[in-house]
Amino acid sequence: MSSSSAEDIPEQCKDLFTQDGVLLKSCIGRSINELNSIGMLCIVQNADSTKCVEWRPNDLITIDSDTQDQEWAVVNTIGRRQRTLSGNMTSDYATLRARIIKIPLSELKTFRVSRNNQQMQFSTKPGVWQMSFYFQHGNAEIFVAYLKNHVKTAKARNDKNTYIVVEPNRETQVLNKSFAELDIFTENPTDVVWSLVSNLRQRPYETTMEAFSKLTDIVYYGNEAMNGKRDVSEEVADLLTKSMSAMEDSTAVTRSDEYEVISVKPTLPPRPCIPRYALYYGNEAMNGKRDVSEEVADLLTKSMSAMEDSTAVTRSDEYEVISVKPTLPPRPCIPRGTPLSTEKWDGLQDTDGRVTEVEGVKQLIFRGGVAHSIRPSVWKYLLDYYPWTMTHSEIKNLQRRKTEEYFSMKLQWRSMTEGQESRFSEYRERKSLVEKDVNRTDRTHPFYAGENNPNLIVLQDILMTYVMYNFDLGYVQGMSDILAPLLLLLGNEVDSFWCFAGFMEKIAPNFDMDQAGMKQQLLHLQQLLTFASPELAQHLAQKDSGNMYFCFRWLLVWFKREFSHRDIMRLWEVLWTGLPCANFHLFICVAILDTEKDILIGKDYGFTEVLKHVNDLSMRLDVDKILSTAEGIYHQIVSAPHLTDQIRVILGLPTIGRSHTEDSHSDTEDKEASPKAECSRTNEASRSNATTNGNGTNQRVLFAPEADEYDRFIWPGEHNSNYIKTAKTLYIRIFVRWRHRLVSSPTEASTAKTLTYICPVATPTSFEPNGGFNIGSGTVLVYFGATGSVTLEYNGIQISVVTKTVWALLA
Amino acid sequence: MASRKKVLLKVIILGDSGVGKTSLMNQFVNKKFSNQYKATIGADFLTKEVIVDDRIVTMQIWDTAGQERFQSLGMAFFRGADCCVLVFDVTAPNTFKSLESWRDEFLIQASPRDPDNFPFVILGNKVDLENRGVSAKRAQQWCQSKNDLPYFETSAKEAVNVELAFQTIARNALAQETEAELYNEFPDQIKLNANDNARNRDGDNCAC
């Protein structure tokens, strides 16, 4: 190894191969200041035709390119180029030149690749690694492949990552080898194809360029190698195919966030590759018989089919056979109806004012919403302020009672003295939060606009009174968004309060302290999307977006931020009907996402782009179109013959004992970021737990069916029902009954259920105070949900069930 | 310059509800202020290109909801952060007291490689208001006690110190980014004592 200075720059040197994104990590004899700078690693042919591995810092390359042809100003990931160093060197340049590191190939003894192709070390003396480099793109294997074209190596016996240089110069041998033998790919061809495909997905730009540069090498340098062998042409075609498709990808997608915008041109070799190639193989074509592109296309087709054949064989061993997924029935286009009119509404009440056809009314509202003029009246029913069956006079009484109740609650906080307040921090915090949010809720709407707007005071009073009405929940951000349209429509403080309380009752889980309700909905949304639009669900999962967090705002305030006041009123009244199924608001999400599917997938949006795109949809959505699409998707799903229990549970339908696992969508569920995946990970943990405390058998935690009258559950992520058959059975039967609706505090919940168990093999060791019990080293906890659902938790894994009887099976 | 990979700096703004996170972000990115920003639900981000030491870097500034219960969802957004900006309201001592827990929460959720040296920048916002509840001295003392965190007194409303603060944020984030790049795969690397050698390789004009 030697370092060069300004004086000894060779007049002419040739880069045989360059690879950028390479950091100098260590180098004996170099100042610490020189380390950790980024640069490129090259194989260089000196003027005297000796060769060396050379690392040069990027700063130098920048200067270099400034002084040269602009075409070379942009340095691509991997490329081969010829370059003459020009004169005109500044002293900076000289200093930078001094930082170049050269290792003559004649001195190179060993090199080693490690850390997942991210690190490469070189040695010119046995036993000491003189320098090491860090490959930012994790593609050191490519450098090695090229290096092996210039030196003959053998792998060290004790370490397969270490290469020992046997013959420093053996280029001619290399050139006589066929393309396939060039060691461009160290793995077998099938692996190459697969790694290329996966690389393409992750970093299309570089992968394309890798493929191109490999091709270029052969064309440019491998002339002698190509003695007209047919297999070479196939190889070339192969690479072309990959490059072509990759090119399409990389040009369609804007990668400006991650990469410099680089035009393709400078990355191409000086001489276009296809004509060069045609020179050797396309003589006839060149003579005018066929177009070169036709010739290439021909080769492409052949090689593609050959590739498919070969991969099919190897794949059967390595990959799971993927069954054909059942498709959904066609989506019906369901037109929206007209809003419930005053006449119809009047006609649906009897002479005393009772609403007679409640289901019919709800159907009408679901179909077309409510005419604006009667909204104030109808909403009170929809939000459970007025019971449908009450007469006019009963309602008058109710109003009186509710008005009194409201003002007595209001008085509680209004009469609080300053002194009291100063000693009541929880109250103070809530009050301060309310004040802050009221001042920034829909202030652009005329109803709330302007300084000292009296409607803001009403908004604040209602929210403060709600704090007293439900102190445990208090005020949570988002509530002011929920209330604003109600007050805007109803105008009246008391009515608005009770309607707000009714709305809150419907969405209370959104505001859980631990956000369990939101997490559950995000999970359900992901499951629903996987069923309705597996392609999109898979895309999102691949982009770290399987957790669906980008839908958080939609769900928390039921799309309030996405629509104008007029539109949100329509959407909400439709959703309040509870038709056509439970959780129809999730179908709204699916409908919006389905509408955006082509963009999200087509533009290959990642985590941040998806979030941005979804946030930017605000105020650009068509409420009627979305409602229509959502209903269409609902009908598609509900009539699908393969409708699973998982989806049935979300829809509030009785389960039928079909697990969600019989099709192969588990791949999207096992992604790291999905809420489900967290369960899966814990599941793994609990499995190992179970293994250690069991009787030596490999135990798995499953929820399994017993008989048809019971609902059946299989542990999420489990996709093989064989475990049930082979289980060394350890049964736990839990009978769960509940007497009333959910209560958020655990103490109340435990009074609301009875819990028994049958345990033929193992016996739970003790009951937990909050309604769970211990078994083995784990505790099964039982939680009661708002809609009568029950959640069981074992060692941190949760499964949600809507059933009275559950089987837990430890297999 | 042209050959360098574009640098993306991920910056997270945290702090109690209503301290002015969204306003600061918008003042910096869009040079605008409004009294009427809605409370942030979920998360959002804005990007802006800035020049740090002659390098063009893109700042991706993340704004999340301030109410505590929503933080359990923050994790997905904190990942890969290069700098964390903690904001409090100089007129509200409670928001100042929360800084400590915001800092801890961030370190737990984002779990950066080197928590002791992860760059935080503290902003005392709303200095345009008269009813100050936290003195500059008190804030500075706290920042000093926390490994000398940079502290700025800002007004998103009147654009006081916003540009300067974000310049520092960008610079510190860039240092973090470069270090992460360098050390990520090399836990056994000798630690450079010279303060951020890599950051200064383009010049020595960084004095923070």
mmCIF file of N, CA, C and O in Angstrom, chain B residues 63-136:
data_model
loop_
_atom_site.group_PDB
_atom_site.id
_atom_site.type_symbol
_atom_site.label_atom_id
_atom_site.label_comp_id
_atom_site.label_asym_id
_atom_site.label_seq_id
_atom_site.Cartn_x
_atom_site.Cartn_y
_atom_site.Cartn_z
ATOM 1 N N ASP B 63 -44.662 16.706 13.376
ATOM 2 C CA ASP B 63 -45.489 17.359 14.376
ATOM 3 C C ASP B 63 -46.508 16.317 14.848
ATOM 4 O O ASP B 63 -47.162 15.676 14.032
ATOM 5 N N THR B 64 -46.574 16.130 16.142
ATOM 6 C CA THR B 64 -47.524 15.126 16.649
ATOM 7 C C THR B 64 -48.450 15.766 17.674
ATOM 8 O O THR B 64 -48.234 16.881 18.104
ATOM 9 N N ALA B 65 -49.468 15.021 18.067
ATOM 10 C CA ALA B 65 -50.423 15.526 19.037
ATOM 11 C C ALA B 65 -49.739 15.670 20.396
ATOM 12 O O ALA B 65 -48.890 14.873 20.771
ATOM 13 N N GLY B 66 -50.123 16.720 21.121
ATOM 14 C CA GLY B 66 -49.456 16.977 22.393
ATOM 15 C C GLY B 66 -50.052 16.238 23.577
ATOM 16 O O GLY B 66 -49.394 16.105 24.603
ATOM 17 N N GLN B 67 -51.275 15.767 23.447
ATOM 18 C CA GLN B 67 -51.867 15.140 24.628
ATOM 19 C C GLN B 67 -51.233 13.789 24.887
ATOM 20 O O GLN B 67 -51.018 12.987 23.978
ATOM 21 N N GLU B 68 -50.952 13.583 26.145
ATOM 22 C CA GLU B 68 -50.133 12.462 26.568
ATOM 23 C C GLU B 68 -50.622 11.118 26.015
ATOM 24 O O GLU B 68 -49.840 10.314 25.548
ATOM 25 N N ARG B 69 -51.939 10.902 26.065
ATOM 26 C CA ARG B 69 -52.423 9.561 25.730
ATOM 27 C C ARG B 69 -52.178 9.192 24.269
ATOM 28 O O ARG B 69 -52.218 8.027 23.909
ATOM 29 N N PHE B 70 -51.937 10.170 23.436
ATOM 30 C CA PHE B 70 -51.707 9.851 22.034
ATOM 31 C C PHE B 70 -50.262 9.464 21.751
ATOM 32 O O PHE B 70 -49.916 9.097 20.641
ATOM 33 N N GLN B 71 -49.427 9.577 22.780
ATOM 34 C CA GLN B 71 -48.015 9.322 22.529
ATOM 35 C C GLN B 71 -47.689 7.864 22.299
ATOM 36 O O GLN B 71 -46.667 7.530 21.716
ATOM 37 N N SER B 72 -48.578 6.980 22.767
ATOM 38 C CA SER B 72 -48.266 5.560 22.565
ATOM 39 C C SER B 72 -48.211 5.238 21.078
ATOM 40 O O SER B 72 -47.647 4.243 20.663
ATOM 41 N N LEU B 73 -48.819 6.108 20.270
ATOM 42 C CA LEU B 73 -48.777 5.872 18.831
ATOM 43 C C LEU B 73 -47.602 6.588 18.182
ATOM 44 O O LEU B 73 -47.364 6.434 16.999
ATOM 45 N N GLY B 74 -46.900 7.368 18.993
ATOM 46 C CA GLY B 74 -45.803 8.153 18.422
ATOM 47 C C GLY B 74 -44.658 7.308 17.919
ATOM 48 O O GLY B 74 -43.970 7.682 16.992
ATOM 49 N N MET B 75 -44.493 6.170 18.540
ATOM 50 C CA MET B 75 -43.349 5.311 18.256
ATOM 51 C C MET B 75 -43.074 5.157 16.759
ATOM 52 O O MET B 75 -41.944 5.267 16.319
ATOM 53 N N ALA B 76 -44.145 4.914 16.014
ATOM 54 C CA ALA B 76 -43.980 4.687 14.578
ATOM 55 C C ALA B 76 -43.347 5.895 13.903
ATOM 56 O O ALA B 76 -42.662 5.761 12.904
ATOM 57 N N PHE B 77 -43.583 7.063 14.473
ATOM 58 C CA PHE B 77 -43.100 8.276 13.828
ATOM 59 C C PHE B 77 -41.719 8.697 14.343
ATOM 60 O O PHE B 77 -40.999 9.406 13.682
ATOM 61 N N PHE B 78 -41.396 8.273 15.559
ATOM 62 C CA PHE B 78 -40.128 8.681 16.150
ATOM 63 C C PHE B 78 -38.945 7.955 15.533
ATOM 64 O O PHE B 78 -37.832 8.433 15.566
ATOM 65 N N ARG B 79 -39.206 6.799 14.998
ATOM 66 C CA ARG B 79 -38.125 5.939 14.525
ATOM 67 C C ARG B 79 -37.235 6.663 13.511
ATOM 68 O O ARG B 79 -37.718 7.305 12.605
ATOM 69 N N GLY B 80 -35.968 6.562 13.722
ATOM 70 C CA GLY B 80 -35.036 7.138 12.754
ATOM 71 C C GLY B 80 -34.858 8.634 12.876
ATOM 72 O O GLY B 80 -34.359 9.276 11.965
ATOM 73 N N ALA B 81 -35.278 9.202 14.015
ATOM 74 C CA ALA B 81 -35.154 10.650 14.184
ATOM 75 C C ALA B 81 -33.684 11.044 14.301
ATOM 76 O O ALA B 81 -32.877 10.301 14.860
ATOM 77 N N ASP B 82 -33.362 12.218 13.764
ATOM 78 C CA ASP B 82 -31.994 12.729 13.855
ATOM 79 C C ASP B 82 -31.863 13.827 14.893
ATOM 80 O O ASP B 82 -30.764 14.163 15.302
ATOM 81 N N CYS B 83 -32.988 14.403 15.266
ATOM 82 C CA CYS B 83 -32.958 15.443 16.295
ATOM 83 C C CYS B 83 -34.353 15.554 16.896
ATOM 84 O O CYS B 83 -35.344 15.295 16.221
ATOM 85 N N CYS B 84 -34.418 15.898 18.152
ATOM 86 C CA CYS B 84 -35.710 16.049 18.807
ATOM 87 C C CYS B 84 -35.798 17.468 19.384
ATOM 88 O O CYS B 84 -34.910 17.901 20.107
ATOM 89 N N VAL B 85 -36.856 18.159 19.033
ATOM 90 C CA VAL B 85 -37.059 19.519 19.505
ATOM 91 C C VAL B 85 -38.123 19.485 20.605
ATOM 92 O O VAL B 85 -39.224 19.014 20.377
ATOM 93 N N LEU B 86 -37.748 19.946 21.785
ATOM 94 C CA LEU B 86 -38.710 19.975 22.883
ATOM 95 C C LEU B 86 -39.172 21.416 23.077
ATOM 96 O O LEU B 86 -38.355 22.318 23.263
ATOM 97 N N VAL B 87 -40.464 21.601 23.025
ATOM 98 C CA VAL B 87 -41.011 22.956 23.096
ATOM 99 C C VAL B 87 -41.814 23.125 24.380
ATOM 100 O O VAL B 87 -42.550 22.223 24.779
ATOM 101 N N PHE B 88 -41.648 24.278 25.022
ATOM 102 C CA PHE B 88 -42.556 24.635 26.108
ATOM 103 C C PHE B 88 -43.020 26.064 25.913
ATOM 104 O O PHE B 88 -42.507 26.792 25.069
ATOM 105 N N ASP B 89 -44.025 26.435 26.679
ATOM 106 C CA ASP B 89 -44.623 27.751 26.588
ATOM 107 C C ASP B 89 -44.088 28.569 27.766
ATOM 108 O O ASP B 89 -44.290 28.189 28.921
ATOM 109 N N VAL B 90 -43.385 29.662 27.486
ATOM 110 C CA VAL B 90 -42.740 30.400 28.577
ATOM 111 C C VAL B 90 -43.758 31.032 29.531
ATOM 112 O O VAL B 90 -43.400 31.465 30.619
ATOM 113 N N THR B 91 -45.027 31.053 29.128
ATOM 114 C CA THR B 91 -46.044 31.606 30.023
ATOM 115 C C THR B 91 -46.712 30.507 30.860
ATOM 116 O O THR B 91 -47.555 30.798 31.686
ATOM 117 N N ALA B 92 -46.365 29.264 30.615
ATOM 118 C CA ALA B 92 -47.022 28.147 31.315
ATOM 119 C C ALA B 92 -45.989 27.211 31.947
ATOM 120 O O ALA B 92 -45.462 26.330 31.278
ATOM 121 N N PRO B 93 -45.692 27.409 33.235
ATOM 122 C CA PRO B 93 -44.648 26.622 33.899
ATOM 123 C C PRO B 93 -44.866 25.107 33.795
ATOM 124 O O PRO B 93 -43.895 24.356 33.731
ATOM 125 N N ASN B 94 -46.118 24.680 33.744
ATOM 126 C CA ASN B 94 -46.372 23.241 33.635
ATOM 127 C C ASN B 94 -45.752 22.641 32.387
ATOM 128 O O ASN B 94 -45.250 21.514 32.416
ATOM 129 N N THR B 95 -45.817 23.404 31.311
ATOM 130 C CA THR B 95 -45.292 22.872 30.053
ATOM 131 C C THR B 95 -43.769 22.769 30.119
ATOM 132 O O THR B 95 -43.177 21.944 29.442
ATOM 133 N N PHE B 96 -43.175 23.623 30.961
ATOM 134 C CA PHE B 96 -41.728 23.545 31.172
ATOM 135 C C PHE B 96 -41.381 22.317 31.992
ATOM 136 O O PHE B 96 -40.435 21.587 31.697
ATOM 137 N N LYS B 97 -42.196 22.081 33.014
ATOM 138 C CA LYS B 97 -41.942 20.912 33.872
ATOM 139 C C LYS B 97 -42.059 19.607 33.091
ATOM 140 O O LYS B 97 -41.455 18.604 33.437
ATOM 141 N N SER B 98 -42.867 19.617 32.049
ATOM 142 C CA SER B 98 -43.064 18.385 31.273
ATOM 143 C C SER B 98 -41.862 18.013 30.417
ATOM 144 O O SER B 98 -41.789 16.893 29.927
ATOM 145 N N LEU B 99 -40.954 18.957 30.206
ATOM 146 C CA LEU B 99 -39.842 18.696 29.276
ATOM 147 C C LEU B 99 -39.109 17.408 29.601
ATOM 148 O O LEU B 99 -38.812 16.605 28.727
ATOM 149 N N GLU B 100 -38.856 17.251 30.884
ATOM 150 C CA GLU B 100 -38.116 16.068 31.335
ATOM 151 C C GLU B 100 -38.800 14.776 30.858
ATOM 152 O O GLU B 100 -38.154 13.883 30.321
ATOM 153 N N SER B 101 -40.118 14.727 31.066
ATOM 154 C CA SER B 101 -40.800 13.477 30.705
ATOM 155 C C SER B 101 -40.915 13.333 29.188
ATOM 156 O O SER B 101 -40.897 12.215 28.669
ATOM 157 N N TRP B 102 -41.021 14.447 28.478
ATOM 158 C CA TRP B 102 -41.011 14.342 27.015
ATOM 159 C C TRP B 102 -39.680 13.780 26.531
ATOM 160 O O TRP B 102 -39.622 12.957 25.625
ATOM 161 N N ARG B 103 -38.617 14.260 27.163
ATOM 162 C CA ARG B 103 -37.291 13.803 26.776
ATOM 163 C C ARG B 103 -37.153 12.297 27.046
ATOM 164 O O ARG B 103 -36.740 11.535 26.167
ATOM 165 N N ASP B 104 -37.570 11.902 28.244
ATOM 166 C CA ASP B 104 -37.471 10.484 28.585
ATOM 167 C C ASP B 104 -38.315 9.636 27.652
ATOM 168 O O ASP B 104 -37.878 8.590 27.162
ATOM 169 N N GLU B 105 -39.535 10.111 27.439
ATOM 170 C CA GLU B 105 -40.457 9.375 26.576
ATOM 171 C C GLU B 105 -39.851 9.183 25.177
ATOM 172 O O GLU B 105 -39.891 8.102 24.604
ATOM 173 N N PHE B 106 -39.278 10.263 24.672
ATOM 174 C CA PHE B 106 -38.674 10.169 23.343
ATOM 175 C C PHE B 106 -37.557 9.131 23.322
ATOM 176 O O PHE B 106 -37.481 8.288 22.427
ATOM 177 N N LEU B 107 -36.710 9.188 24.331
ATOM 178 C CA LEU B 107 -35.575 8.262 24.350
ATOM 179 C C LEU B 107 -36.035 6.816 24.446
ATOM 180 O O LEU B 107 -35.444 5.928 23.849
ATOM 181 N N ILE B 108 -37.124 6.612 25.179
ATOM 182 C CA ILE B 108 -37.650 5.256 25.282
ATOM 183 C C ILE B 108 -38.244 4.809 23.949
ATOM 184 O O ILE B 108 -37.955 3.728 23.449
ATOM 185 N N GLN B 109 -39.051 5.686 23.377
ATOM 186 C CA GLN B 109 -39.775 5.296 22.158
ATOM 187 C C GLN B 109 -38.859 5.204 20.945
ATOM 188 O O GLN B 109 -38.967 4.291 20.145
ATOM 189 N N ALA B 110 -38.000 6.204 20.803
ATOM 190 C CA ALA B 110 -37.173 6.222 19.592
ATOM 191 C C ALA B 110 -35.931 5.362 19.763
ATOM 192 O O ALA B 110 -35.313 4.971 18.783
ATOM 193 N N SER B 111 -35.603 5.076 21.013
ATOM 194 C CA SER B 111 -34.378 4.362 21.373
ATOM 195 C C SER B 111 -33.214 4.608 20.418
ATOM 196 O O SER B 111 -32.810 3.721 19.691
ATOM 197 N N PRO B 112 -32.708 5.833 20.429
ATOM 198 C CA PRO B 112 -31.549 6.120 19.579
ATOM 199 C C PRO B 112 -30.325 5.345 20.061
ATOM 200 O O PRO B 112 -30.292 4.896 21.215
ATOM 201 N N ARG B 113 -29.363 5.215 19.181
ATOM 202 C CA ARG B 113 -28.187 4.389 19.464
ATOM 203 C C ARG B 113 -27.406 4.905 20.673
ATOM 204 O O ARG B 113 -26.974 4.145 21.506
ATOM 205 N N ASP B 114 -27.257 6.195 20.714
ATOM 206 C CA ASP B 114 -26.429 6.768 21.762
ATOM 207 C C ASP B 114 -27.255 7.817 22.509
ATOM 208 O O ASP B 114 -27.139 9.009 22.256
ATOM 209 N N PRO B 115 -28.123 7.359 23.412
ATOM 210 C CA PRO B 115 -29.079 8.276 24.040
ATOM 211 C C PRO B 115 -28.410 9.451 24.748
ATOM 212 O O PRO B 115 -28.958 10.551 24.773
ATOM 213 N N ASP B 116 -27.226 9.228 25.308
ATOM 214 C CA ASP B 116 -26.579 10.305 26.060
ATOM 215 C C ASP B 116 -26.200 11.479 25.160
ATOM 216 O O ASP B 116 -26.169 12.618 25.594
ATOM 217 N N ASN B 117 -25.909 11.172 23.920
ATOM 218 C CA ASN B 117 -25.469 12.235 23.032
ATOM 219 C C ASN B 117 -26.471 12.554 21.932
ATOM 220 O O ASN B 117 -26.150 13.223 20.965
ATOM 221 N N PHE B 118 -27.686 12.036 22.084
ATOM 222 C CA PHE B 118 -28.677 12.324 21.061
ATOM 223 C C PHE B 118 -29.005 13.816 21.097
ATOM 224 O O PHE B 118 -29.215 14.388 22.162
ATOM 225 N N PRO B 119 -29.047 14.483 19.929
ATOM 226 C CA PRO B 119 -29.275 15.933 19.951
ATOM 227 C C PRO B 119 -30.723 16.315 20.270
ATOM 228 O O PRO B 119 -31.641 15.927 19.557
ATOM 229 N N PHE B 120 -30.887 17.056 21.343
ATOM 230 C CA PHE B 120 -32.153 17.697 21.660
ATOM 231 C C PHE B 120 -31.933 19.199 21.530
ATOM 232 O O PHE B 120 -30.833 19.700 21.800
ATOM 233 N N VAL B 121 -32.951 19.897 21.136
ATOM 234 C CA VAL B 121 -32.902 21.351 21.169
ATOM 235 C C VAL B 121 -34.146 21.815 21.905
ATOM 236 O O VAL B 121 -35.238 21.294 21.677
ATOM 237 N N ILE B 122 -33.968 22.755 22.843
ATOM 238 C CA ILE B 122 -35.090 23.203 23.662
ATOM 239 C C ILE B 122 -35.558 24.575 23.183
ATOM 240 O O ILE B 122 -34.729 25.478 22.987
ATOM 241 N N LEU B 123 -36.851 24.728 22.982
ATOM 242 C CA LEU B 123 -37.399 26.007 22.578
ATOM 243 C C LEU B 123 -38.416 26.485 23.614
ATOM 244 O O LEU B 123 -39.369 25.782 23.932
ATOM 245 N N GLY B 124 -38.179 27.694 24.135
ATOM 246 C CA GLY B 124 -39.165 28.342 24.998
ATOM 247 C C GLY B 124 -39.964 29.271 24.106
ATOM 248 O O GLY B 124 -39.464 30.309 23.682
ATOM 249 N N ASN B 125 -41.198 28.901 23.802
ATOM 250 C CA ASN B 125 -41.969 29.626 22.798
ATOM 251 C C ASN B 125 -42.905 30.654 23.445
ATOM 252 O O ASN B 125 -43.141 30.616 24.656
ATOM 253 N N LYS B 126 -43.440 31.512 22.641
ATOM 254 C CA LYS B 126 -44.406 32.549 23.024
ATOM 255 C C LYS B 126 -43.766 33.678 23.825
ATOM 256 O O LYS B 126 -44.390 34.243 24.714
ATOM 257 N N VAL B 127 -42.530 34.044 23.502
ATOM 258 C CA VAL B 127 -41.894 35.140 24.233
ATOM 259 C C VAL B 127 -42.527 36.489 23.895
ATOM 260 O O VAL B 127 -42.248 37.486 24.553
ATOM 261 N N ASP B 128 -43.397 36.492 22.886
ATOM 262 C CA ASP B 128 -44.092 37.736 22.573
ATOM 263 C C ASP B 128 -45.155 38.083 23.631
ATOM 264 O O ASP B 128 -45.563 39.227 23.747
ATOM 265 N N LEU B 129 -45.562 37.099 24.402
ATOM 266 C CA LEU B 129 -46.580 37.358 25.429
ATOM 267 C C LEU B 129 -45.928 37.961 26.682
ATOM 268 O O LEU B 129 -44.750 37.739 26.956
ATOM 269 N N GLU B 130 -46.735 38.676 27.438
ATOM 270 C CA GLU B 130 -46.155 39.403 28.563
ATOM 271 C C GLU B 130 -46.132 38.622 29.874
ATOM 272 O O GLU B 130 -45.260 38.823 30.704
ATOM 273 N N ASN B 131 -47.090 37.740 30.030
ATOM 274 C CA ASN B 131 -47.214 37.049 31.322
ATOM 275 C C ASN B 131 -46.267 35.857 31.437
ATOM 276 O O ASN B 131 -46.685 34.706 31.475
ATOM 277 N N ARG B 132 -44.977 36.144 31.491
ATOM 278 C CA ARG B 132 -43.998 35.055 31.550
ATOM 279 C C ARG B 132 -44.084 34.286 32.855
ATOM 280 O O ARG B 132 -44.224 34.863 33.925
ATOM 281 N N GLY B 133 -43.985 32.991 32.754
ATOM 282 C CA GLY B 133 -44.025 32.156 33.946
ATOM 283 C C GLY B 133 -42.724 31.395 34.154
ATOM 284 O O GLY B 133 -42.492 30.825 35.215
ATOM 285 N N VAL B 134 -41.898 31.338 33.135
ATOM 286 C CA VAL B 134 -40.618 30.642 33.237
ATOM 287 C C VAL B 134 -39.533 31.622 32.800
ATOM 288 O O VAL B 134 -39.549 32.101 31.664
ATOM 289 N N SER B 135 -38.617 31.919 33.692
ATOM 290 C CA SER B 135 -37.572 32.879 33.339
ATOM 291 C C SER B 135 -36.536 32.227 32.426
ATOM 292 O O SER B 135 -36.364 31.003 32.443
ATOM 293 N N ALA B 136 -35.888 33.060 31.661
ATOM 294 C CA ALA B 136 -34.859 32.552 30.749
ATOM 295 C C ALA B 136 -33.766 31.844 31.539
ATOM 296 O O ALA B 136 -33.245 30.805 31.131
#
